[in-house]
Amino acid sequence: MDMSTSSPVITDPVSISPPLLGSLTSNLMPFSVMSGGCSSPGMNVSASRRTIEEVLVNGLLDAMKSSSPRKKHNLAFSPGDSPDEDPAYTAWMSKCPSALTFFKQIVANAQGRKIAVFLDYDGTLSPIVDDPDKAFMSPAMRAAVRNVAKYFPTAIVSGRSCKKVSEFVKLKELYYAGSHGMDIVTSAAEHNTEKGKEANLFQPAFEFLPMIDEVSKSLLEATSGIEGANVENNKFCVSVHYRNVAEKDWEVVARLVNEVLEAFPRLKVTNGRMVLEVRPVIDWDKGKAVEFLLQSLGLNDSENVIPIYIGDDRTDEDAFKVLRERNCGYGILVSQVPKDTEALYSLRDPSEVMGFLNALVRWKKHSL
Ligand SMILES: O=P(O)(O)OC[C@H]1O[C@H](O[C@H]2O[C@H](CO)[C@@H](O)[C@H](O)[C@H]2O)[C@H](O)[C@@H](O)[C@@H]1O
């Protein structure tokens, strides 16, 4: 079944406001300034362009620094330390309490209703590691996700390409929303897929495929001289990783990404965990992907369906926001540090995520 053209595609070339930095620095300046169209009278045009570039690069650099954890791997605490000893974390937990501690309340509210489960991949199902190609999921986590999918419609919502994330997860019975939700596929039997074949459910950025390939190559070439930089083509978006780049060189990364993106005004940059994400300027994100899946799976009845979304990244906030605004379900943020979030609950790390998923399965089995 191919539903890829059955829903509205919200491409919005008109809203290509700040083409480069998108949500990152959209407060800095309007597009007309970036395109060089409004230099002040008497001001040297090339000097003003240089200033603009500096502002953009600095904006990018600030975002890179602010999105980076105090310590590598987002482990804010040394082994032996406990987040509980941090008063800021304890205070934050009173606003965003543990989904394990509040498990009974969560499932009590789900009694008699249908649960749908949405799971981010990196940092949620797999630990954050230096090499993105080695972010493997443990067999125990795979078993937990497999069991969850036996009882609840389950989707993986990831910044990775569907191909890559499904190679890590290795479970056919799930829905996959890869490329930050811009590539929604499934091999689940109910979609009448030929054995081993995927059904493509929705690709709102389909027209950007050639552009993404091109920008990926340009970014690879531009950053090839920076030790530790890594460019990952995620099909409808590209990740420029700087986790393994010395901090003194982050500015060079920001400058090069900025330069490359000048030739691609229909792409923007957002930032994740030690990664710059280059993506189409379309009104589509993980939140929209969750809405699409709820609707197309017949789960749009917010009275009777409880979506649970678990994720650790900024891009997951779009999904938390959707749930909060619909006033249904639960966003659960995976974090060991206090963060501004739209999520209602938190879990510390992938091992707690696994504990939560297993608890959900146990609860469902007992309530049958
Ligand atoms: O939406 P997600 O599934 O969380 O994907 C977001 C990005 O995750 C990956 O990068 C992150 O994890 C890597 C492996 O642990 C880590 O090395 C990197 O620093 C993190 O940013 C993935 O490689 C990216 O392509 C995804 O966009």
Short mmCIF file of C-alpha atoms and ligand atoms in Angstrom, two decimals:
data_model
loop_
_atom_site.label_atom_id
_atom_site.label_comp_id
_atom_site.label_asym_id
_atom_site.label_seq_id
_atom_site.Cartn_x
_atom_site.Cartn_y
_atom_site.Cartn_z
CA MET A 1 0.00 0.00 0.00
CA ASP A 2 1.41 3.38 -0.95
CA MET A 3 -0.06 6.29 0.98
CA SER A 4 2.80 8.61 0.16
CA THR A 5 0.72 11.02 -1.84
CA SER A 6 -2.51 10.67 0.06
CA SER A 7 -1.93 13.38 2.65
CA PRO A 8 -1.22 17.05 2.23
CA VAL A 9 2.39 17.87 1.61
CA ILE A 10 3.21 21.04 3.39
CA THR A 11 6.14 22.33 1.39
CA ASP A 12 6.46 26.01 2.08
CA PRO A 13 9.01 27.66 -0.18
CA VAL A 14 7.58 31.06 0.72
CA SER A 15 8.55 30.68 4.34
CA ILE A 16 12.18 30.19 3.45
CA SER A 17 12.94 33.00 5.78
CA PRO A 18 16.36 32.75 7.25
CA PRO A 19 17.46 30.10 4.77
CA LEU A 20 20.49 29.03 6.66
CA LEU A 21 19.86 28.95 10.31
CA GLY A 22 16.15 28.41 10.39
CA SER A 23 14.83 27.99 13.88
CA LEU A 24 18.30 28.28 15.30
CA THR A 25 18.78 32.00 14.82
CA SER A 26 15.59 33.12 13.20
CA ASN A 27 15.42 35.87 15.79
CA LEU A 28 18.62 37.35 14.50
CA MET A 29 17.56 38.82 11.20
CA PRO A 30 15.10 38.68 8.40
CA PHE A 31 15.83 36.95 5.12
CA SER A 32 16.17 40.21 3.25
CA VAL A 33 19.21 41.03 5.31
CA MET A 34 20.82 37.69 4.61
CA SER A 35 20.26 38.04 0.93
CA GLY A 36 22.21 41.24 0.98
CA GLY A 37 19.29 43.44 0.08
CA CYS A 38 19.27 46.02 2.84
CA SER A 39 22.58 47.60 3.54
CA SER A 40 22.33 50.90 5.38
CA PRO A 41 22.99 54.01 3.38
CA GLY A 42 26.67 54.81 3.29
CA MET A 43 27.64 51.38 4.57
CA ASN A 44 30.12 49.36 2.59
CA VAL A 45 28.14 46.41 1.18
CA SER A 46 30.88 43.82 1.40
CA ALA A 47 31.68 44.91 4.95
CA SER A 48 28.03 44.52 5.92
CA ARG A 49 27.89 41.07 4.33
CA ARG A 50 30.96 40.06 6.30
CA THR A 51 29.30 41.29 9.49
CA ILE A 52 26.19 39.32 8.66
CA GLU A 53 28.26 36.21 8.06
CA GLU A 54 29.97 36.72 11.40
CA VAL A 55 26.61 36.99 13.16
CA LEU A 56 25.42 33.82 11.48
CA VAL A 57 28.57 31.87 12.25
CA ASN A 58 28.51 33.10 15.84
CA GLY A 59 24.85 32.15 16.14
CA LEU A 60 25.66 28.69 14.91
CA LEU A 61 28.62 28.42 17.22
CA ASP A 62 26.57 29.54 20.24
CA ALA A 63 23.98 26.91 19.38
CA MET A 64 26.70 24.28 19.09
CA LYS A 65 28.07 25.20 22.51
CA SER A 66 24.73 25.49 24.24
CA SER A 67 23.52 22.15 22.91
CA SER A 68 26.63 20.42 24.12
CA PRO A 69 26.67 18.72 27.46
CA ARG A 70 29.00 19.65 30.23
CA LYS A 71 30.71 16.33 29.73
CA LYS A 72 31.05 13.93 26.87
CA HIS A 73 28.13 11.60 26.09
CA ASN A 74 25.76 13.89 27.96
CA LEU A 75 26.82 12.18 31.12
CA ALA A 76 26.63 15.17 33.35
CA PHE A 77 27.87 13.22 36.33
CA SER A 78 31.04 11.25 36.81
CA PRO A 79 30.69 7.57 37.60
CA GLY A 80 29.91 7.34 41.28
CA ASP A 81 28.20 10.73 41.29
CA SER A 82 24.47 10.77 41.26
CA PRO A 83 22.18 13.29 39.62
CA ASP A 84 20.20 13.16 42.86
CA GLU A 85 23.02 15.04 44.54
CA ASP A 86 22.50 17.98 42.19
CA PRO A 87 19.91 20.38 43.66
CA ALA A 88 19.10 21.76 40.18
CA TYR A 89 18.29 18.25 38.96
CA THR A 90 16.18 17.50 42.02
CA ALA A 91 14.24 20.74 41.53
CA TRP A 92 13.73 19.93 37.84
CA MET A 93 12.47 16.45 38.71
CA SER A 94 9.66 17.97 40.69
CA LYS A 95 8.44 19.56 37.42
CA CYS A 96 9.27 16.64 35.16
CA PRO A 97 9.08 13.57 37.42
CA SER A 98 10.18 10.06 36.67
CA ALA A 99 7.81 8.08 34.44
CA LEU A 100 8.82 5.01 36.45
CA THR A 101 7.84 6.58 39.76
CA PHE A 102 4.55 7.73 38.21
CA PHE A 103 3.98 4.54 36.24
CA LYS A 104 0.81 3.61 38.16
CA GLN A 105 -0.80 6.97 37.43
CA ILE A 106 0.17 6.73 33.75
CA VAL A 107 -1.38 3.32 33.25
CA ALA A 108 -4.40 4.08 35.44
CA ASN A 109 -5.25 6.82 32.96
CA ALA A 110 -4.72 4.40 30.06
CA GLN A 111 -7.17 1.83 31.45
CA GLY A 112 -9.76 1.00 28.79
CA ARG A 113 -7.95 3.09 26.20
CA LYS A 114 -5.53 2.22 23.45
CA ILE A 115 -1.83 3.07 23.89
CA ALA A 116 0.40 3.95 20.93
CA VAL A 117 4.15 4.04 21.51
CA PHE A 118 6.60 6.37 19.73
CA LEU A 119 10.31 5.93 20.35
CA ASP A 120 13.26 8.05 19.36
CA TYR A 121 16.40 6.01 18.66
CA ASP A 122 19.75 7.61 19.57
CA GLY A 123 20.05 8.37 23.27
CA THR A 124 16.69 6.70 23.91
CA LEU A 125 17.00 3.10 22.72
CA SER A 126 20.77 3.17 22.28
CA PRO A 127 23.38 4.93 24.37
CA ILE A 128 25.15 7.94 22.86
CA VAL A 129 28.55 6.86 21.53
CA ASP A 130 31.34 8.63 19.66
CA ASP A 131 30.88 6.75 16.40
CA PRO A 132 27.35 7.14 14.96
CA ASP A 133 27.81 3.89 13.02
CA LYS A 134 28.26 2.01 16.29
CA ALA A 135 25.16 3.17 18.15
CA PHE A 136 23.91 -0.37 18.60
CA MET A 137 20.83 -1.33 20.51
CA SER A 138 21.26 -4.10 23.08
CA PRO A 139 19.48 -7.45 22.51
CA ALA A 140 17.57 -6.82 25.76
CA MET A 141 16.32 -3.48 24.45
CA ARG A 142 15.34 -5.10 21.14
CA ALA A 143 13.36 -7.73 23.05
CA ALA A 144 11.64 -4.99 25.06
CA VAL A 145 10.65 -3.09 21.89
CA ARG A 146 9.52 -6.31 20.20
CA ASN A 147 7.27 -7.09 23.18
CA VAL A 148 5.88 -3.57 23.26
CA ALA A 149 5.01 -3.87 19.54
CA LYS A 150 3.08 -7.09 20.26
CA TYR A 151 0.61 -5.15 22.39
CA PHE A 152 0.70 -1.57 21.10
CA PRO A 153 1.15 0.08 17.71
CA THR A 154 4.80 1.15 17.88
CA ALA A 155 6.86 3.57 15.80
CA ILE A 156 10.50 4.58 15.78
CA VAL A 157 10.84 8.32 15.11
CA SER A 158 14.43 9.19 14.32
CA GLY A 159 16.75 11.71 12.69
CA ARG A 160 18.47 8.78 11.01
CA SER A 161 17.50 7.49 7.60
CA CYS A 162 14.89 4.72 7.79
CA LYS A 163 17.41 2.34 6.29
CA LYS A 164 20.02 3.01 8.96
CA VAL A 165 17.70 3.04 11.94
CA SER A 166 15.86 -0.10 10.83
CA GLU A 167 19.22 -1.86 10.42
CA PHE A 168 19.93 -1.03 14.05
CA VAL A 169 16.48 -1.91 15.36
CA LYS A 170 15.93 -5.01 13.18
CA LEU A 171 12.20 -5.30 13.85
CA LYS A 172 9.86 -5.52 10.86
CA GLU A 173 6.66 -5.15 12.82
CA LEU A 174 7.20 -1.46 13.58
CA TYR A 175 6.52 1.83 11.82
CA TYR A 176 9.60 3.91 11.06
CA ALA A 177 9.58 7.67 10.68
CA GLY A 178 13.15 8.39 9.61
CA SER A 179 14.87 11.64 8.58
CA HIS A 180 13.15 13.51 11.45
CA GLY A 181 9.77 12.18 10.34
CA MET A 182 10.21 13.00 6.64
CA ASP A 183 10.28 9.34 5.59
CA ILE A 184 7.50 7.20 7.02
CA VAL A 185 7.59 3.50 6.18
CA THR A 186 6.54 0.14 7.53
CA SER A 187 6.92 -3.53 6.76
CA ALA A 188 4.08 -4.41 9.15
CA ALA A 189 1.88 -7.15 7.73
CA GLU A 190 -1.33 -5.12 8.07
CA HIS A 191 -0.11 -2.86 5.27
CA ASN A 192 -0.17 -5.78 2.83
CA THR A 193 3.50 -5.44 2.15
CA GLU A 194 5.10 -8.07 -0.01
CA LYS A 195 7.26 -10.28 2.20
CA GLY A 196 10.40 -8.37 3.15
CA LYS A 197 9.25 -5.22 1.35
CA GLU A 198 8.48 -1.88 2.93
CA ALA A 199 5.40 0.24 2.31
CA ASN A 200 6.19 3.87 1.86
CA LEU A 201 3.55 5.78 3.84
CA PHE A 202 4.62 9.40 3.42
CA GLN A 203 7.59 11.40 2.17
CA PRO A 204 6.79 15.10 2.48
CA ALA A 205 10.26 16.17 1.33
CA PHE A 206 10.48 13.87 -1.67
CA GLU A 207 11.41 16.69 -4.06
CA PHE A 208 14.48 17.49 -1.90
CA LEU A 209 16.21 14.16 -2.49
CA PRO A 210 18.64 15.38 -5.19
CA MET A 211 19.37 18.53 -3.20
CA ILE A 212 20.13 16.56 -0.06
CA ASP A 213 22.54 14.35 -1.99
CA GLU A 214 24.27 17.37 -3.38
CA VAL A 215 24.58 19.21 -0.08
CA SER A 216 25.79 16.03 1.59
CA LYS A 217 28.63 15.74 -0.91
CA SER A 218 29.50 19.43 -0.53
CA LEU A 219 29.52 19.18 3.26
CA LEU A 220 31.67 16.07 3.12
CA GLU A 221 34.18 17.78 0.89
CA ALA A 222 34.15 21.04 2.87
CA THR A 223 34.75 19.33 6.22
CA SER A 224 37.18 16.68 5.01
CA GLY A 225 40.13 18.60 6.45
CA ILE A 226 38.66 18.87 9.94
CA GLU A 227 39.83 16.11 12.19
CA GLY A 228 36.91 14.27 13.76
CA ALA A 229 34.18 15.86 11.62
CA ASN A 230 31.72 13.35 10.21
CA VAL A 231 28.98 13.86 7.65
CA GLU A 232 26.07 11.42 7.69
CA ASN A 233 23.58 11.38 4.82
CA ASN A 234 20.20 10.62 6.38
CA LYS A 235 18.33 10.61 3.05
CA PHE A 236 16.09 13.68 3.59
CA CYS A 237 18.51 15.46 5.89
CA VAL A 238 22.21 15.49 6.64
CA SER A 239 24.01 15.36 9.98
CA VAL A 240 27.32 17.13 10.45
CA HIS A 241 28.78 15.61 13.59
CA TYR A 242 31.27 17.59 15.67
CA ARG A 243 31.37 15.34 18.76
CA ASN A 244 34.91 14.24 17.87
CA VAL A 245 36.12 17.65 16.71
CA ALA A 246 38.37 19.63 19.07
CA GLU A 247 36.36 22.53 20.51
CA LYS A 248 38.83 25.02 19.08
CA ASP A 249 37.77 23.86 15.60
CA TRP A 250 34.01 24.14 16.13
CA GLU A 251 34.07 27.63 14.72
CA VAL A 252 35.62 26.29 11.51
CA VAL A 253 32.83 23.72 11.31
CA ALA A 254 30.22 26.47 11.78
CA ARG A 255 31.92 28.62 9.13
CA LEU A 256 32.14 25.82 6.58
CA VAL A 257 28.55 24.68 7.08
CA ASN A 258 27.46 28.30 6.76
CA GLU A 259 29.44 28.70 3.52
CA VAL A 260 28.10 25.49 1.97
CA LEU A 261 24.51 26.38 2.88
CA GLU A 262 24.75 29.74 1.10
CA ALA A 263 24.18 27.84 -2.13
CA PHE A 264 21.12 26.06 -0.69
CA PRO A 265 18.54 28.62 0.40
CA ARG A 266 15.82 25.96 0.68
CA LEU A 267 17.74 24.16 3.41
CA LYS A 268 18.14 25.14 7.04
CA VAL A 269 20.26 24.06 10.00
CA THR A 270 19.03 22.92 13.38
CA ASN A 271 21.13 21.44 16.13
CA GLY A 272 21.04 18.24 18.14
CA ARG A 273 23.45 16.48 20.42
CA MET A 274 26.86 17.55 19.08
CA VAL A 275 25.44 17.54 15.60
CA LEU A 276 24.27 20.13 13.08
CA GLU A 277 21.25 18.90 11.16
CA VAL A 278 20.79 20.22 7.63
CA ARG A 279 17.20 19.81 6.46
CA PRO A 280 14.61 21.15 4.04
CA VAL A 281 12.72 24.27 5.00
CA ILE A 282 9.33 22.60 5.11
CA ASP A 283 6.75 22.64 7.83
CA TRP A 284 7.40 19.10 8.91
CA ASP A 285 9.00 17.63 12.00
CA LYS A 286 8.72 14.71 14.42
CA GLY A 287 5.52 16.19 15.86
CA LYS A 288 3.90 16.28 12.43
CA ALA A 289 5.05 12.69 11.85
CA VAL A 290 3.36 11.60 15.08
CA GLU A 291 0.14 13.35 14.02
CA PHE A 292 0.35 11.71 10.60
CA LEU A 293 0.81 8.25 12.10
CA LEU A 294 -1.98 8.69 14.64
CA GLN A 295 -4.32 9.76 11.86
CA SER A 296 -3.35 7.16 9.29
CA LEU A 297 -3.43 4.32 11.84
CA GLY A 298 -6.92 5.29 12.96
CA LEU A 299 -5.62 6.44 16.34
CA ASN A 300 -6.69 10.02 16.16
CA ASP A 301 -9.35 9.76 18.85
CA SER A 302 -7.71 11.69 21.64
CA GLU A 303 -10.38 10.57 24.13
CA ASN A 304 -9.57 6.91 23.67
CA VAL A 305 -5.97 6.81 22.53
CA ILE A 306 -2.98 7.52 24.74
CA PRO A 307 0.16 8.20 22.71
CA ILE A 308 3.40 7.81 24.65
CA TYR A 309 6.45 9.45 23.05
CA ILE A 310 9.92 8.86 24.52
CA GLY A 311 12.89 10.88 23.27
CA ASP A 312 16.02 12.67 24.40
CA ASP A 313 16.70 15.34 21.82
CA ARG A 314 15.57 18.84 20.89
CA THR A 315 13.88 17.47 17.80
CA ASP A 316 11.70 15.34 20.09
CA GLU A 317 10.32 18.50 21.65
CA ASP A 318 8.13 18.98 18.55
CA ALA A 319 6.44 15.68 19.34
CA PHE A 320 6.13 16.46 23.06
CA LYS A 321 4.52 19.76 22.10
CA VAL A 322 1.96 18.07 19.87
CA LEU A 323 0.92 15.74 22.70
CA ARG A 324 0.78 18.58 25.20
CA GLU A 325 -1.29 20.73 22.84
CA ARG A 326 -3.69 17.88 22.08
CA ASN A 327 -3.86 17.35 25.81
CA CYS A 328 -3.49 13.65 25.28
CA GLY A 329 -0.82 11.12 26.07
CA TYR A 330 2.59 11.56 27.60
CA GLY A 331 5.85 13.00 26.41
CA ILE A 332 8.76 11.46 28.28
CA LEU A 333 12.16 13.14 28.09
CA VAL A 334 15.29 11.02 28.53
CA SER A 335 17.77 13.19 30.39
CA GLN A 336 20.13 13.26 33.32
CA VAL A 337 20.32 17.01 33.32
CA PRO A 338 17.61 19.60 33.82
CA LYS A 339 16.28 20.79 30.45
CA ASP A 340 13.50 23.04 29.25
CA THR A 341 10.97 20.61 27.92
CA GLU A 342 7.39 20.13 26.80
CA ALA A 343 7.53 16.57 28.15
CA LEU A 344 5.43 15.68 31.19
CA TYR A 345 7.73 13.00 32.57
CA SER A 346 11.37 11.96 32.40
CA LEU A 347 13.59 8.91 32.39
CA ARG A 348 17.30 9.06 33.02
CA ASP A 349 18.80 6.90 30.33
CA PRO A 350 18.13 4.02 27.90
CA SER A 351 18.21 1.49 30.74
CA GLU A 352 15.30 3.30 32.43
CA VAL A 353 13.55 3.46 29.03
CA MET A 354 13.87 -0.33 28.84
CA GLY A 355 12.49 -0.64 32.38
CA PHE A 356 9.52 1.52 31.42
CA LEU A 357 8.81 -0.48 28.23
CA ASN A 358 9.01 -3.76 30.13
CA ALA A 359 6.68 -2.41 32.81
CA LEU A 360 4.20 -1.39 30.11
CA VAL A 361 4.19 -4.92 28.70
CA ARG A 362 3.78 -6.50 32.16
CA TRP A 363 0.88 -4.17 32.93
CA LYS A 364 -0.82 -4.97 29.61
CA LYS A 365 -0.43 -8.74 30.11
CA HIS A 366 -2.00 -8.51 33.56
CA SER A 367 -4.83 -6.33 32.39
CA LEU A 368 -5.89 -8.65 29.56
O1 LIG B 1 16.37 11.28 16.36
P1 LIG B 1 17.49 10.37 16.79
O2 LIG B 1 17.22 8.93 16.55
O3 LIG B 1 17.88 10.64 18.21
O4 LIG B 1 18.72 10.78 15.87
C1 LIG B 1 19.38 12.03 16.08
C2 LIG B 1 20.80 11.90 15.58
O5 LIG B 1 21.32 10.75 16.23
C3 LIG B 1 22.62 10.33 15.86
O6 LIG B 1 23.56 11.21 16.41
C4 LIG B 1 23.59 11.18 17.83
O7 LIG B 1 23.98 9.87 18.25
C5 LIG B 1 25.32 9.46 17.86
C6 LIG B 1 25.53 8.04 18.30
O8 LIG B 1 25.34 7.88 19.67
C7 LIG B 1 26.32 10.45 18.45
O9 LIG B 1 27.65 10.09 18.06
C8 LIG B 1 26.00 11.86 17.97
O10 LIG B 1 26.85 12.80 18.60
C9 LIG B 1 24.55 12.23 18.33
O11 LIG B 1 24.20 13.49 17.78
C10 LIG B 1 22.74 10.21 14.35
O12 LIG B 1 24.07 9.88 14.03
C11 LIG B 1 22.27 11.46 13.65
O13 LIG B 1 22.32 11.28 12.25
C12 LIG B 1 20.83 11.71 14.07
O14 LIG B 1 20.33 12.85 13.42
#
